[in-house]
Short mmCIF file of C-alpha atoms in Angstrom, two decimals:
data_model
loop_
_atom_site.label_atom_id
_atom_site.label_comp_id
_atom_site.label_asym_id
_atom_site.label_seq_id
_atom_site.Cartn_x
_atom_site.Cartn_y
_atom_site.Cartn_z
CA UNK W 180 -44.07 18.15 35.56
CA UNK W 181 -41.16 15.60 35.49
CA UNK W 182 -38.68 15.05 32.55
CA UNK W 183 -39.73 11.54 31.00
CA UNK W 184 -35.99 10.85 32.12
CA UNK W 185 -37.37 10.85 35.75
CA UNK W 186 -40.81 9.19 34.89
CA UNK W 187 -39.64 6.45 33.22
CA UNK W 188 -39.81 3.56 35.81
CA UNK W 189 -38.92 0.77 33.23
CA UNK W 190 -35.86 2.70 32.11
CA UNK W 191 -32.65 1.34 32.55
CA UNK W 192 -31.14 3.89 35.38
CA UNK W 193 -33.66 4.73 37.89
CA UNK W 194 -34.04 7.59 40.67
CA UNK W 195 -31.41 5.47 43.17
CA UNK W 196 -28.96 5.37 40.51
CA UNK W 197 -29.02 9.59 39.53
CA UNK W 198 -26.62 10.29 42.32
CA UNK W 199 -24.10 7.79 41.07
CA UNK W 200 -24.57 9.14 37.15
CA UNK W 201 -23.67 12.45 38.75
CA UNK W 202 -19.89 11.55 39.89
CA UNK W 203 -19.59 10.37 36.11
CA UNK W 204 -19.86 13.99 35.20
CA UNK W 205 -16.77 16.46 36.19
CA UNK W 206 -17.03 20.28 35.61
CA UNK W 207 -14.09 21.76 34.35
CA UNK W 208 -13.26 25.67 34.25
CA UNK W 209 -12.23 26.53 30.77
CA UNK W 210 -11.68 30.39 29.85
CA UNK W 211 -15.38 32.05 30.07
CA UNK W 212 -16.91 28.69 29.61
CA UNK W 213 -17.22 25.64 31.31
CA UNK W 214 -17.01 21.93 29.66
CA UNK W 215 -18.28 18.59 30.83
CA UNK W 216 -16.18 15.85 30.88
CA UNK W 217 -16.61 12.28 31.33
CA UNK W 218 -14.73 10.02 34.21
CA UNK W 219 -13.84 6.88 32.91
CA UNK W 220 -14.18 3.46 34.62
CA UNK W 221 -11.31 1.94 35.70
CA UNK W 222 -9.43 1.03 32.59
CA UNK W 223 -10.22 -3.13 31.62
CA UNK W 224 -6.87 -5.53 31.95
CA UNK W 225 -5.71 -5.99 28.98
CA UNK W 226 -3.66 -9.06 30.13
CA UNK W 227 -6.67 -11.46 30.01
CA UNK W 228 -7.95 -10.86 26.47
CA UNK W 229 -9.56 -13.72 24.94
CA UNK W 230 -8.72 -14.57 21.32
CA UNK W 231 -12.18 -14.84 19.27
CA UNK W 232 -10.07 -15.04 15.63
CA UNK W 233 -6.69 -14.54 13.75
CA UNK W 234 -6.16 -11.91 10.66
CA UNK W 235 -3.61 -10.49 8.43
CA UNK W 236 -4.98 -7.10 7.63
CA UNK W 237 -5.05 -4.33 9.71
CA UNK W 238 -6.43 -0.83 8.80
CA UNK W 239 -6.54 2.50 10.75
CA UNK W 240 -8.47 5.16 10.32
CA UNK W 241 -8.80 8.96 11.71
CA UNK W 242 -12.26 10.01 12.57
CA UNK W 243 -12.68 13.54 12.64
CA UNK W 244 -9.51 14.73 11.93
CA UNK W 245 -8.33 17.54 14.19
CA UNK W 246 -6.80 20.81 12.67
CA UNK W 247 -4.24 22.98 14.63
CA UNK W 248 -5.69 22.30 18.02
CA UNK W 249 -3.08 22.51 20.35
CA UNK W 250 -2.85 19.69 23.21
CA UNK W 251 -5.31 17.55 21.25
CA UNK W 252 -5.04 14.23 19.31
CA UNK W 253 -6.84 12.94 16.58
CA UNK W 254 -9.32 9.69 17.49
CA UNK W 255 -7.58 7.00 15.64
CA UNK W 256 -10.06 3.76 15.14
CA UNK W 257 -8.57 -0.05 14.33
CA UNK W 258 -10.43 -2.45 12.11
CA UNK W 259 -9.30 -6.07 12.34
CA UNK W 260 -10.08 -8.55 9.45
CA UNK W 261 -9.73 -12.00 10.16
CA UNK W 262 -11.30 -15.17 8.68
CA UNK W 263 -14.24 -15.24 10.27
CA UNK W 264 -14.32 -12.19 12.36
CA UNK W 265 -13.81 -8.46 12.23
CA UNK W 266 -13.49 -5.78 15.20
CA UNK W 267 -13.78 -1.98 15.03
CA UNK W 268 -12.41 -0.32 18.44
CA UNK W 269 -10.78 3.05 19.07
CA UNK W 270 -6.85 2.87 19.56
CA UNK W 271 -6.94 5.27 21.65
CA UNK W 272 -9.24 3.56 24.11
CA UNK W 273 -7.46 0.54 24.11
CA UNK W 274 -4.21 2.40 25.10
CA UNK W 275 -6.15 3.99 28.14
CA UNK W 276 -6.60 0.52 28.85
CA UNK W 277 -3.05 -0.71 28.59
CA UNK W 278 -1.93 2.36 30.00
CA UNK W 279 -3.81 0.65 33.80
CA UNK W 280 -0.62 0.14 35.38
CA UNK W 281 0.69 3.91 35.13
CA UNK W 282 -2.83 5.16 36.17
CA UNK W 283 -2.99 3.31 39.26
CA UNK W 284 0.48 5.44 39.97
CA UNK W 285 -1.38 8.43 39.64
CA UNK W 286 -4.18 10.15 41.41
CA UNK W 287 -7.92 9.62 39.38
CA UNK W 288 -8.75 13.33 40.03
CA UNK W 289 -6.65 16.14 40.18
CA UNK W 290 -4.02 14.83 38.04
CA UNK W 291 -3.64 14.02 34.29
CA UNK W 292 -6.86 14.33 32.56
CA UNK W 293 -5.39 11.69 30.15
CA UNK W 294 -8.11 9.15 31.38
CA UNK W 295 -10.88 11.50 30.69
CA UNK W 296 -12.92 11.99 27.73
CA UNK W 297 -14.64 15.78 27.00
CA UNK W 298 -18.32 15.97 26.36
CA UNK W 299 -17.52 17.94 23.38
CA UNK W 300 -15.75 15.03 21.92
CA UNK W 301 -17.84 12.32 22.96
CA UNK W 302 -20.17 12.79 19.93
CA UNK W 303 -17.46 11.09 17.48
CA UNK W 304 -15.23 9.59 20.34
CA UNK W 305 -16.55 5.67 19.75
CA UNK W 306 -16.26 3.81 23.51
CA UNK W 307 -17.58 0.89 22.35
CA UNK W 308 -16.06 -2.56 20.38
CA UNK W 309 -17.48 -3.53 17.18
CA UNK W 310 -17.41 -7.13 16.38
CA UNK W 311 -18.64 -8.45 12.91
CA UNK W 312 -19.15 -12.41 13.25
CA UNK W 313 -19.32 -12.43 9.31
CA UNK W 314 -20.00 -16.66 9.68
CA UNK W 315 -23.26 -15.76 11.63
CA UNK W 316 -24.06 -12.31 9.54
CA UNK W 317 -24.48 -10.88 12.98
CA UNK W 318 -22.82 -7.57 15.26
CA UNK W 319 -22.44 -7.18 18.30
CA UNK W 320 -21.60 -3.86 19.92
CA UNK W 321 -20.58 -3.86 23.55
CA UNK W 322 -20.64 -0.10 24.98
CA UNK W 323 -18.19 0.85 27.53
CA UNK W 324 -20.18 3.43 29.26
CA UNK W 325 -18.90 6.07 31.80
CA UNK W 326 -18.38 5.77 34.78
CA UNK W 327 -21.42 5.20 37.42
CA UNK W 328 -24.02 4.19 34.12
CA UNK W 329 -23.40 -0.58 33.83
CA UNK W 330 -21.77 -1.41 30.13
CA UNK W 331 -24.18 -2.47 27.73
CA UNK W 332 -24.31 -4.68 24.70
CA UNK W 333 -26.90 -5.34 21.92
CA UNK W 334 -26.50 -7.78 18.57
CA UNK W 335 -28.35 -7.02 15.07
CA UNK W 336 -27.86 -8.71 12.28
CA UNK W 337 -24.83 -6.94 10.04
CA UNK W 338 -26.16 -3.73 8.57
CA UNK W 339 -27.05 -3.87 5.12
CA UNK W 340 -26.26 -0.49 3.24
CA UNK W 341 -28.38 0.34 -0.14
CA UNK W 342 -25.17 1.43 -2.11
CA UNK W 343 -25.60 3.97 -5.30
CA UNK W 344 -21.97 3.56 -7.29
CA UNK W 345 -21.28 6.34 -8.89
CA UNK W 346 -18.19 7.16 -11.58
CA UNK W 347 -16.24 10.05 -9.46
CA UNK W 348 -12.68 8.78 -8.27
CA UNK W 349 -10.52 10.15 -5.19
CA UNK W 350 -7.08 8.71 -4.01
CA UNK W 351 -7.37 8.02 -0.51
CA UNK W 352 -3.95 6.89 1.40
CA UNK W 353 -2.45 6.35 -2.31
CA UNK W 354 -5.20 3.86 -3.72
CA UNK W 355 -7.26 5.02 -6.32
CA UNK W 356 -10.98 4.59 -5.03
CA UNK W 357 -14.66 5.09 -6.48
CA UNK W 358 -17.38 6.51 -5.19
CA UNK W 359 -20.53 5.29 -4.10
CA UNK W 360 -23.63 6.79 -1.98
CA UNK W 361 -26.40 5.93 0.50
CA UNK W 362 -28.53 6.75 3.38
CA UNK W 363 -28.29 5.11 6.52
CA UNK W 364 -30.19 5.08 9.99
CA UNK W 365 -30.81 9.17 9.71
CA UNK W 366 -28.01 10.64 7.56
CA UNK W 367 -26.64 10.55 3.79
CA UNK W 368 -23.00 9.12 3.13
CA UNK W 369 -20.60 9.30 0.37
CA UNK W 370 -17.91 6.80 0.79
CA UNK W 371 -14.46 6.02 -1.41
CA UNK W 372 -13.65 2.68 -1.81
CA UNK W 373 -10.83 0.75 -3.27
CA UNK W 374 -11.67 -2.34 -5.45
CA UNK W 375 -7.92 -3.04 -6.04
CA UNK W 376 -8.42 -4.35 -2.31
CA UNK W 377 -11.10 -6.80 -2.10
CA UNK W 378 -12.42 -6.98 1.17
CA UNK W 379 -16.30 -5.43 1.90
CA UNK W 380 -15.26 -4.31 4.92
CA UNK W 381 -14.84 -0.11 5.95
CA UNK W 382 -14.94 1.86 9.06
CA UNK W 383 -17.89 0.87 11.87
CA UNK W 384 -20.75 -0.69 10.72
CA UNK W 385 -20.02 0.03 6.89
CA UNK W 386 -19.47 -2.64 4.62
CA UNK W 387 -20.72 -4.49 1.84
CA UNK W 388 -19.08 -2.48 -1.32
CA UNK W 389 -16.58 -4.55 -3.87
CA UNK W 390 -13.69 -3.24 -2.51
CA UNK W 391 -12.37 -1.77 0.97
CA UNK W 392 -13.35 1.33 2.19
CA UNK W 393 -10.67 4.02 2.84
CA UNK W 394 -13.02 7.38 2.83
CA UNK W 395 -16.40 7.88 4.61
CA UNK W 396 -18.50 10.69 5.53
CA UNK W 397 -21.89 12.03 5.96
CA UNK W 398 -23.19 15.00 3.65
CA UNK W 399 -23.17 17.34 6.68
CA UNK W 400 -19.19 15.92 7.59
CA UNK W 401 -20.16 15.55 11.51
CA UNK W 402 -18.47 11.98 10.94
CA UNK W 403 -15.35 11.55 8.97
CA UNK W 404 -13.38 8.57 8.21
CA UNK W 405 -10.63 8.52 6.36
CA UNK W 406 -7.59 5.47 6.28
CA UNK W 407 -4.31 6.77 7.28
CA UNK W 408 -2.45 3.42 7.74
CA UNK W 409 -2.94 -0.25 6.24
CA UNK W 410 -0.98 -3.16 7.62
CA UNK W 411 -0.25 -6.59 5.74
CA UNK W 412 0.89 -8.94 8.22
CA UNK W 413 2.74 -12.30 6.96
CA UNK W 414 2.38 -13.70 10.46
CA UNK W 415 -1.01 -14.14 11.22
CA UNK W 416 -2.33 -11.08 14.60
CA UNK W 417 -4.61 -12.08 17.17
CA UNK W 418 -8.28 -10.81 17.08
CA UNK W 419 -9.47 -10.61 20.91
CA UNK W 420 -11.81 -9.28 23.25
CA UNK W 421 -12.52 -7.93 26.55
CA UNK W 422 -14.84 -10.21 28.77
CA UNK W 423 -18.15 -8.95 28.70
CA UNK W 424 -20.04 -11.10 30.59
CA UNK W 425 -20.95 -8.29 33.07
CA UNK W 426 -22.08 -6.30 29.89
CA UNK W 427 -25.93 -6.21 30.64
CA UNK W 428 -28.47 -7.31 27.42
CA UNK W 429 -30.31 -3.49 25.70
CA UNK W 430 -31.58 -2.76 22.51
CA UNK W 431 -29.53 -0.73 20.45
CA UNK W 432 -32.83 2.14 20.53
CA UNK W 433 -32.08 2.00 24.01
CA UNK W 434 -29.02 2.49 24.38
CA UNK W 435 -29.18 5.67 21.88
CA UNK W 436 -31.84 7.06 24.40
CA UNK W 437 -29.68 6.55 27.26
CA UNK W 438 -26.95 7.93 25.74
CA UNK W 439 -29.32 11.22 24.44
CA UNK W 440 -30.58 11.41 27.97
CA UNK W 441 -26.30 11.94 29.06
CA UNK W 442 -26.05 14.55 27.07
CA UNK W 443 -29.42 16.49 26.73
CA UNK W 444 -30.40 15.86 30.47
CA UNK W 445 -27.02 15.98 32.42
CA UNK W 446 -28.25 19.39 34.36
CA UNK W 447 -30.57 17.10 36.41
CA UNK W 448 -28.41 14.69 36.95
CA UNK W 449 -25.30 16.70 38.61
CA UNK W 450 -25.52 17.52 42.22
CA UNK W 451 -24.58 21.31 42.87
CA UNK W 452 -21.99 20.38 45.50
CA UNK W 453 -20.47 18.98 42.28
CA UNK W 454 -20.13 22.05 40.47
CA UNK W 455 -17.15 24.25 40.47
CA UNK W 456 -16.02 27.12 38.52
CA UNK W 457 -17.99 29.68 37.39
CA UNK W 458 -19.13 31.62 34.43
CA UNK W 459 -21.26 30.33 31.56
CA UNK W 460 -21.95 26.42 31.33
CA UNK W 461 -21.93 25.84 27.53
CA UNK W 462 -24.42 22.86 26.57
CA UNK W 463 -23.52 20.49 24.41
CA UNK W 464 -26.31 18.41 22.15
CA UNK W 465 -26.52 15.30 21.31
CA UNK W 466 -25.85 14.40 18.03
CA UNK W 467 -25.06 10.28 17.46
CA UNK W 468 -23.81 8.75 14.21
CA UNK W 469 -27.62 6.74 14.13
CA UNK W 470 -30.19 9.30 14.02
CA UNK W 471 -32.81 6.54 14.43
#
């Protein structure tokens, strides 16, 4: 009997497309394990960016913050504020992608694994850009899948959160922030936010608290966000974006199936002319920040 994967004629990738998926997929010898990796796309010019808005206020935050692991870097995410507009990206991505020049120097495989992302991160390594058009209450995510599976993009109206404020206090980054609680999409959060900066704004898709949010996790801590850097500019930065009009239309249910079927089903998808190594392939489930 066939995976649904394969039975699925209405779903996005289709039989013809399988063989492509697999060259997104590169196994890498590790110790006594093997891990999965994902091969980029070429990274996106960054010299055509279109400006969409204008801020002042910058704030980074770590997600998952790494702990004495050699050769490894912390994911460091960017949320813009601007008048009418705010973006959430990963920095880190958008280097890769200002970083095109040097890569076309060096060879795609074989050399530095710098423009490839590991399986075992991809879980809390965000690919996509966040845009919140607060004048339309809508946003719009456009995922920039790997490579072989077409980018995606999906709008919702801005995610309302059902905040519980509570009376606890934490200083996060310096500020003194309060707590508050809910449940979102799946999983239970306790966030820290700072009402000595007014802006309803925080990490992803939060939002809508009396203050900024600095701190942000879920009750089992598979996500963590936490501020390490806030920027005042007197000169006004430039909010842009990619162009996505090659970005096809899904529904964000979708695109979490696709992205379960990556991880859960990638076996059937690799051809075994593609595997190299040996030992013990270590699987690696998928677990998304939106459980439903």
């Amino acid at each position: 009997m066939q995976h649904k994967f394969l039975e699925d004629e209405k779903y996005i990738i289709n039989m013809r497309k399988l063989y492509t998926i697999a060259l997104a997929f590169i196994l890498v010898p590790v110790e006594l394990k093997a891990q999965w990796t994902f091969q980029i796309k070429v990274p996106r010019p960054v010299s055509i960016l279109t400006v969409v808005d204008s801020g002042n206020v910058k704030i980074r935050y770590v997600l998952n913050k790494l702990k004495d692991e050699p050769g490894k870097s912390d994911d460091v995410h960017v949320l813009e504020i601007g008048k009418n507009t705010s973006k959430y990206y990963s920095c880190n991505a958008f280097e890769e992608d200002s970083m095109s020049i040097n890569l076309k120097k060096q060879p795609i495989l074989g050399g530095s694994t710098k423009f490839t992302r590991n399986i075992t991160q991809a879980n809390k390594y965000f690919w996509s850009e966040y845009y919140k058009d607060h004048a339309q209450n809508m946003l719009t995510e456009y995922a920039y899948m790997p490579r072989g599976i077409p980018n995606y993009q999906y709008s919702e109206k801005i995610p309302v959160q059902d905040w519980t404020l509570q009376d606890d206090t934490l200083t996060v980054h310096g500020y003194l922030c309060q707590k508050a609680t809910c449940s979102f999409r799946g999983r239970n959060y306790i966030a820290w936010f700072c009402t000595d900066i007014p802006i309803n704004n925080g990490p992803w898709k939060f939002g809508g608290l009396p203050g900024l949010i600095l701190k942000m996790y879920d009750e089992r801590n598979d996500y963590v966000f936490e501020c390490i850097n806030i920027e005042n500019h007197k000169t006004k930065f430039l909010i842009t974006s990619y162009d996505y009009r090659d970005y096809g239309k899904i529904k964000r249910e979708k695109l979490l199936k696709l992205w379960e079927d990556i991880f859960d089903h990638y076996e059937q998808l690799i051809n075994s002319q593609l595997i190299s190594g040996s030992g013990e392939h270590e699987k690696f489930p998928y677990n998304p920040i939106e459980l439903k």
